[in-house]
Short mmCIF file of C-alpha atoms in Angstrom, two decimals:
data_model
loop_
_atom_site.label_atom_id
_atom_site.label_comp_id
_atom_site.label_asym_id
_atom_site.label_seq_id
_atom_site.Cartn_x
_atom_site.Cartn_y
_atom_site.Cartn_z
CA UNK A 1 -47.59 11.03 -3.10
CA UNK A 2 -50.64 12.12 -5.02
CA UNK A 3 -54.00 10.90 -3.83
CA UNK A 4 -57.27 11.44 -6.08
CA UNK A 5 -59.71 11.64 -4.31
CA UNK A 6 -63.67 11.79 -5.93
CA UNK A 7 -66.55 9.63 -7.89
CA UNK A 8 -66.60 7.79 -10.57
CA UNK A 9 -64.92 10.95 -12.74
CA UNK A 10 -62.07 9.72 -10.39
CA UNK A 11 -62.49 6.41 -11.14
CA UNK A 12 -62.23 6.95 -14.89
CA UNK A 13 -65.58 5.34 -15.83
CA UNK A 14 -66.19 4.53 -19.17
CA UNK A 15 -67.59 2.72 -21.53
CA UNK A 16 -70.89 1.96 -19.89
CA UNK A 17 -68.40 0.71 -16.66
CA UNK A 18 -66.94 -1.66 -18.62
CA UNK A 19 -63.77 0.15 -18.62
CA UNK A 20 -61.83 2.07 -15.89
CA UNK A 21 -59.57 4.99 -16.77
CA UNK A 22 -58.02 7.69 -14.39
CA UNK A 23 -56.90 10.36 -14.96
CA UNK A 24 -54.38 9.62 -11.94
CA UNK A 25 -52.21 7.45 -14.39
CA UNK A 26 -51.60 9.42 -16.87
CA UNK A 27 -50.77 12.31 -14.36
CA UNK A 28 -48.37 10.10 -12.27
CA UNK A 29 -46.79 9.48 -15.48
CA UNK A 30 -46.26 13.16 -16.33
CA UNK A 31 -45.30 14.13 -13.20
CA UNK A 32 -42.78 11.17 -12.28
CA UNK A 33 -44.48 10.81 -8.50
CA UNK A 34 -46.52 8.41 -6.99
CA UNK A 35 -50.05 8.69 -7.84
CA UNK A 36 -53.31 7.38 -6.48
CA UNK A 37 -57.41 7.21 -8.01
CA UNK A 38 -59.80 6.34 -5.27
CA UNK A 39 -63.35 6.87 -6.98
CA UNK A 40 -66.29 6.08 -5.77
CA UNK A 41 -68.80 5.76 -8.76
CA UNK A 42 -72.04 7.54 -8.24
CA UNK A 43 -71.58 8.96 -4.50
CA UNK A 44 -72.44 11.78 -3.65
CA UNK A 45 -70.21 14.23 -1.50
CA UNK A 46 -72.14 14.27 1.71
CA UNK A 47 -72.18 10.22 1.14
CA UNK A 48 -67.81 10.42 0.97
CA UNK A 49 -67.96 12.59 4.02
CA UNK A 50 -70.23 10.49 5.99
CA UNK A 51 -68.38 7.34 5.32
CA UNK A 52 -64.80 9.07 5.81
CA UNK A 53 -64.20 6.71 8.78
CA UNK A 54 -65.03 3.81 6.78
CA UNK A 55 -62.43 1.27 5.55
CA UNK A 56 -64.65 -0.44 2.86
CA UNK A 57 -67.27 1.32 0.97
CA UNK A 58 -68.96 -0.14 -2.08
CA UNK A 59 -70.05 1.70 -4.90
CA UNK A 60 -72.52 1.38 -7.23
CA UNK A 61 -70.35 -0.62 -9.72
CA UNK A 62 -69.60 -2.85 -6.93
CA UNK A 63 -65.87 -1.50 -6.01
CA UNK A 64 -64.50 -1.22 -2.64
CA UNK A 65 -62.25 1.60 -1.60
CA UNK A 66 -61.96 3.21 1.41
CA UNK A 67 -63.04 6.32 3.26
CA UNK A 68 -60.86 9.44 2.96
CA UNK A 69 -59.28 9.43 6.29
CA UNK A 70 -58.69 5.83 6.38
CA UNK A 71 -56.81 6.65 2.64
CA UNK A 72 -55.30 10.10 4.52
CA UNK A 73 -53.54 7.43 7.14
CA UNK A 74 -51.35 6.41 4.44
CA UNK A 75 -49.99 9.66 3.21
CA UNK A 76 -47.56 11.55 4.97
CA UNK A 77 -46.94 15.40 5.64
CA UNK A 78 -46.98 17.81 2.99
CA UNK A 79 -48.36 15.38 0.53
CA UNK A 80 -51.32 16.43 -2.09
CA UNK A 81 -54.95 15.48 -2.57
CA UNK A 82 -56.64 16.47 -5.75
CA UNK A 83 -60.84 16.54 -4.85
CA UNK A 84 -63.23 16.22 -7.43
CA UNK A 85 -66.78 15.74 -6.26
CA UNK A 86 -69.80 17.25 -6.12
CA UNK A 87 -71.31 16.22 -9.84
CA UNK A 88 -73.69 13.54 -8.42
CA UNK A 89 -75.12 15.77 -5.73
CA UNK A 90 -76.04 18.39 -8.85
CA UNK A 91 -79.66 16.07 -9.35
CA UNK A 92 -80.85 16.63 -5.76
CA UNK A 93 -79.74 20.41 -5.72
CA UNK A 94 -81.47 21.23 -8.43
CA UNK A 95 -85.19 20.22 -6.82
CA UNK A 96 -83.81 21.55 -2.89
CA UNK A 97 -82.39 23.88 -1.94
CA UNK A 98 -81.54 23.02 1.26
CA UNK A 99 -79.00 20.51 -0.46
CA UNK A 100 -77.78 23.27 -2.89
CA UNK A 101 -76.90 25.37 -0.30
CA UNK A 102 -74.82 22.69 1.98
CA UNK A 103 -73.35 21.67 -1.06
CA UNK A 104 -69.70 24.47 -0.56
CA UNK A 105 -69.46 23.20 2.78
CA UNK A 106 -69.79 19.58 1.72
CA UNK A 107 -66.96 19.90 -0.42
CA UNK A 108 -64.91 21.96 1.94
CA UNK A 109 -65.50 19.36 5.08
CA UNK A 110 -63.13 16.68 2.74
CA UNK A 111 -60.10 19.74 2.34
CA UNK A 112 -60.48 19.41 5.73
CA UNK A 113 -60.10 16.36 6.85
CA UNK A 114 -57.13 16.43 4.30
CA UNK A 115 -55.97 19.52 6.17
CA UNK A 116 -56.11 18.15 9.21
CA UNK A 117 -54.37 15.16 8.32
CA UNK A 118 -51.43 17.34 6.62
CA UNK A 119 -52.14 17.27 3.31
CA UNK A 120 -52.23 20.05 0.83
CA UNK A 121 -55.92 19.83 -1.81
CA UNK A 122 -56.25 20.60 -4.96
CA UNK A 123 -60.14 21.63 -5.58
CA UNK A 124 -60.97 20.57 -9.09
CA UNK A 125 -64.40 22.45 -9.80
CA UNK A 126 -67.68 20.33 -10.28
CA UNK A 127 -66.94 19.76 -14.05
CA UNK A 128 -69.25 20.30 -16.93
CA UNK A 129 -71.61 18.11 -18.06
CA UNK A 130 -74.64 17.45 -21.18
CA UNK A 131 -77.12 17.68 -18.08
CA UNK A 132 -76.08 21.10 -16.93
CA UNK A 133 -76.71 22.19 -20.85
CA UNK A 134 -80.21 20.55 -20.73
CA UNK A 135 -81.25 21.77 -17.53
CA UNK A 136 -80.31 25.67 -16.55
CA UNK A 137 -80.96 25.50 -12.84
CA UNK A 138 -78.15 22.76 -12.64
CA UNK A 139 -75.99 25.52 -14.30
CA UNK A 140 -76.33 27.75 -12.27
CA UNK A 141 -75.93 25.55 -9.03
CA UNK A 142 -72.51 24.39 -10.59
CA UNK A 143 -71.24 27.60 -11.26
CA UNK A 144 -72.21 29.36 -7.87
CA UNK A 145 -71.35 26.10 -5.94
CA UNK A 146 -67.46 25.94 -7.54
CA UNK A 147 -67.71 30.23 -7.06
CA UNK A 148 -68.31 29.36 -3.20
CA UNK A 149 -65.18 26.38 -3.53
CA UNK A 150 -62.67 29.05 -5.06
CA UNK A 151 -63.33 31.36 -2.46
CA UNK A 152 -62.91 28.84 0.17
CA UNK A 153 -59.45 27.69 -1.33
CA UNK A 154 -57.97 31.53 -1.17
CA UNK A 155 -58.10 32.35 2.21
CA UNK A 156 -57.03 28.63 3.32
CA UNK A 157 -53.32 29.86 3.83
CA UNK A 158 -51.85 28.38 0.90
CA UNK A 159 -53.61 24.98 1.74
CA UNK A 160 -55.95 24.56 -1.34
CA UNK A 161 -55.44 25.68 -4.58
CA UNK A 162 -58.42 25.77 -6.42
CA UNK A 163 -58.89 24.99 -10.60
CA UNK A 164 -61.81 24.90 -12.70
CA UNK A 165 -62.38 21.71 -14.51
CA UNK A 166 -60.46 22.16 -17.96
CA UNK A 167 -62.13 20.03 -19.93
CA UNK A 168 -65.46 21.24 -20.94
CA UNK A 169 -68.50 19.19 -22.19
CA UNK A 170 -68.88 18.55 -26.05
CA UNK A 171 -70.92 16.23 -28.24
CA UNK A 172 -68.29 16.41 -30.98
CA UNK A 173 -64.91 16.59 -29.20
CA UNK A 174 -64.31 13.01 -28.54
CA UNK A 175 -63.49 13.69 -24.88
CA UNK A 176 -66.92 12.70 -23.31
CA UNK A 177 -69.27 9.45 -23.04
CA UNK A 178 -72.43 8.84 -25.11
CA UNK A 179 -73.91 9.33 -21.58
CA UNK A 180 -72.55 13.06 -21.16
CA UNK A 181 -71.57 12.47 -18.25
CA UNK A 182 -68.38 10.81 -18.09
CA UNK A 183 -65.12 11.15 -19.98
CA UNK A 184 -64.19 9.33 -22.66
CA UNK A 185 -60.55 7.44 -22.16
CA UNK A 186 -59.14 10.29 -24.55
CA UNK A 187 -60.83 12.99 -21.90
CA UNK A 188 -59.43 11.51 -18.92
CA UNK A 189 -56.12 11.56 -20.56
CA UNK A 190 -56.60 15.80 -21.64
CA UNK A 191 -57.78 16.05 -17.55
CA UNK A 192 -54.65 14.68 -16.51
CA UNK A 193 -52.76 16.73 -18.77
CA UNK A 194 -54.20 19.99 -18.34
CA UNK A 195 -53.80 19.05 -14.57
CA UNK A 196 -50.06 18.46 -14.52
CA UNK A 197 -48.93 22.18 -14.78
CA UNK A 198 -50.94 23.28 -11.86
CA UNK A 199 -49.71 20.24 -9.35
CA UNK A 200 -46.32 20.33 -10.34
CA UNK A 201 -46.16 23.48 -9.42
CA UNK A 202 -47.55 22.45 -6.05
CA UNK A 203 -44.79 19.09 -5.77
#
């Protein structure tokens, strides 16, 4: 089993949240294995770690899914979690630093509970977005904050395998919301694809 585990980049918003696409179908397609999206639309990683023990947590589209552990209960040893959070926490790191500099250790406390539980992780970098091109300090957080994640992933004993977000942020490209935040349908399909080689390999 593959669990994806994340925000609403997880849950394949799109279309204003009129339409739900992840990237976990299209990747349970291409690798023939069970897969499973659990996003929770605009949370913020602290927010998923806080509410790990939590068997219904509502998001701001109004979906319920669960807490990671409660999700972890159902998967079994040796199975694989691919995390991908940390893009709404970018706002609030950008005007503290306090929060920028828990942010690594956020995102390393949910490989851990996944450890813990058995499970190998897969840490998909904070990906790209229009905002990080507007605003440099958001940049920069991003790119220091997913250094801090790779790092992390290498000496984890062959627990975490870390991956930067391969699809990057482009007005023209088709792959990305009006909002430039989200992925279009189309760039949800590319994650998944670009994905596939790395977790196979992992399977």
């Amino acid at each position: 089993v593959v669990l994806c585990y994340g925000d609403s980049l997880t849950a394949g918003y799109c279309r204003g949240g009129f339409e739900f696409h992840p990237y976990a179908r299209v990747l349970g397609e291409l690798l023939a294995v069970e897969t499973r999206a659990v996003g929770l639309s605009g949370w913020e990683a602290r927010e998923m770690v806080q509410n790990a023990d939590i068997s219904e947590c509502t998001d701001v589209c109004g979906m319920v899914s669960a807490g990671i552990k409660v999700e972890l209960k159902q998967l079994g040893e040796g199975d694989l979690v691919v995390l991908m959070a940390g893009t709404n926490d970018l706002g609030d790191a950008t005007e503290d630093e306090l929060v920028a500099a828990a942010l690594p250790e956020t995102l390393w406390e949910l490989h851990q509970m996944c450890h813990a539980a058995g499970c190998r992780t897969v840490a998909v970098g904070i990906p790209d977005s229009h905002f990080q091109h507007m605003c440099a300090e958001a940049a920069r957080v991003r790119r220091w904050v997913n250094s801090v994640l790779e790092e992390q992933c290498e000496v984890a004993g062959g627990r975490a395998v870390y991956v930067e977000c391969p699809v990057k942020w482009s007005q023209t490209s088709g792959l990305w919301e009006p909002d430039g935040l989200h992925m279009s349908a189309e760039g949800y399909d590319q994650l998944a694809e670009r994905l596939a080689p790395v977790i196979r390999e992992l399977l």
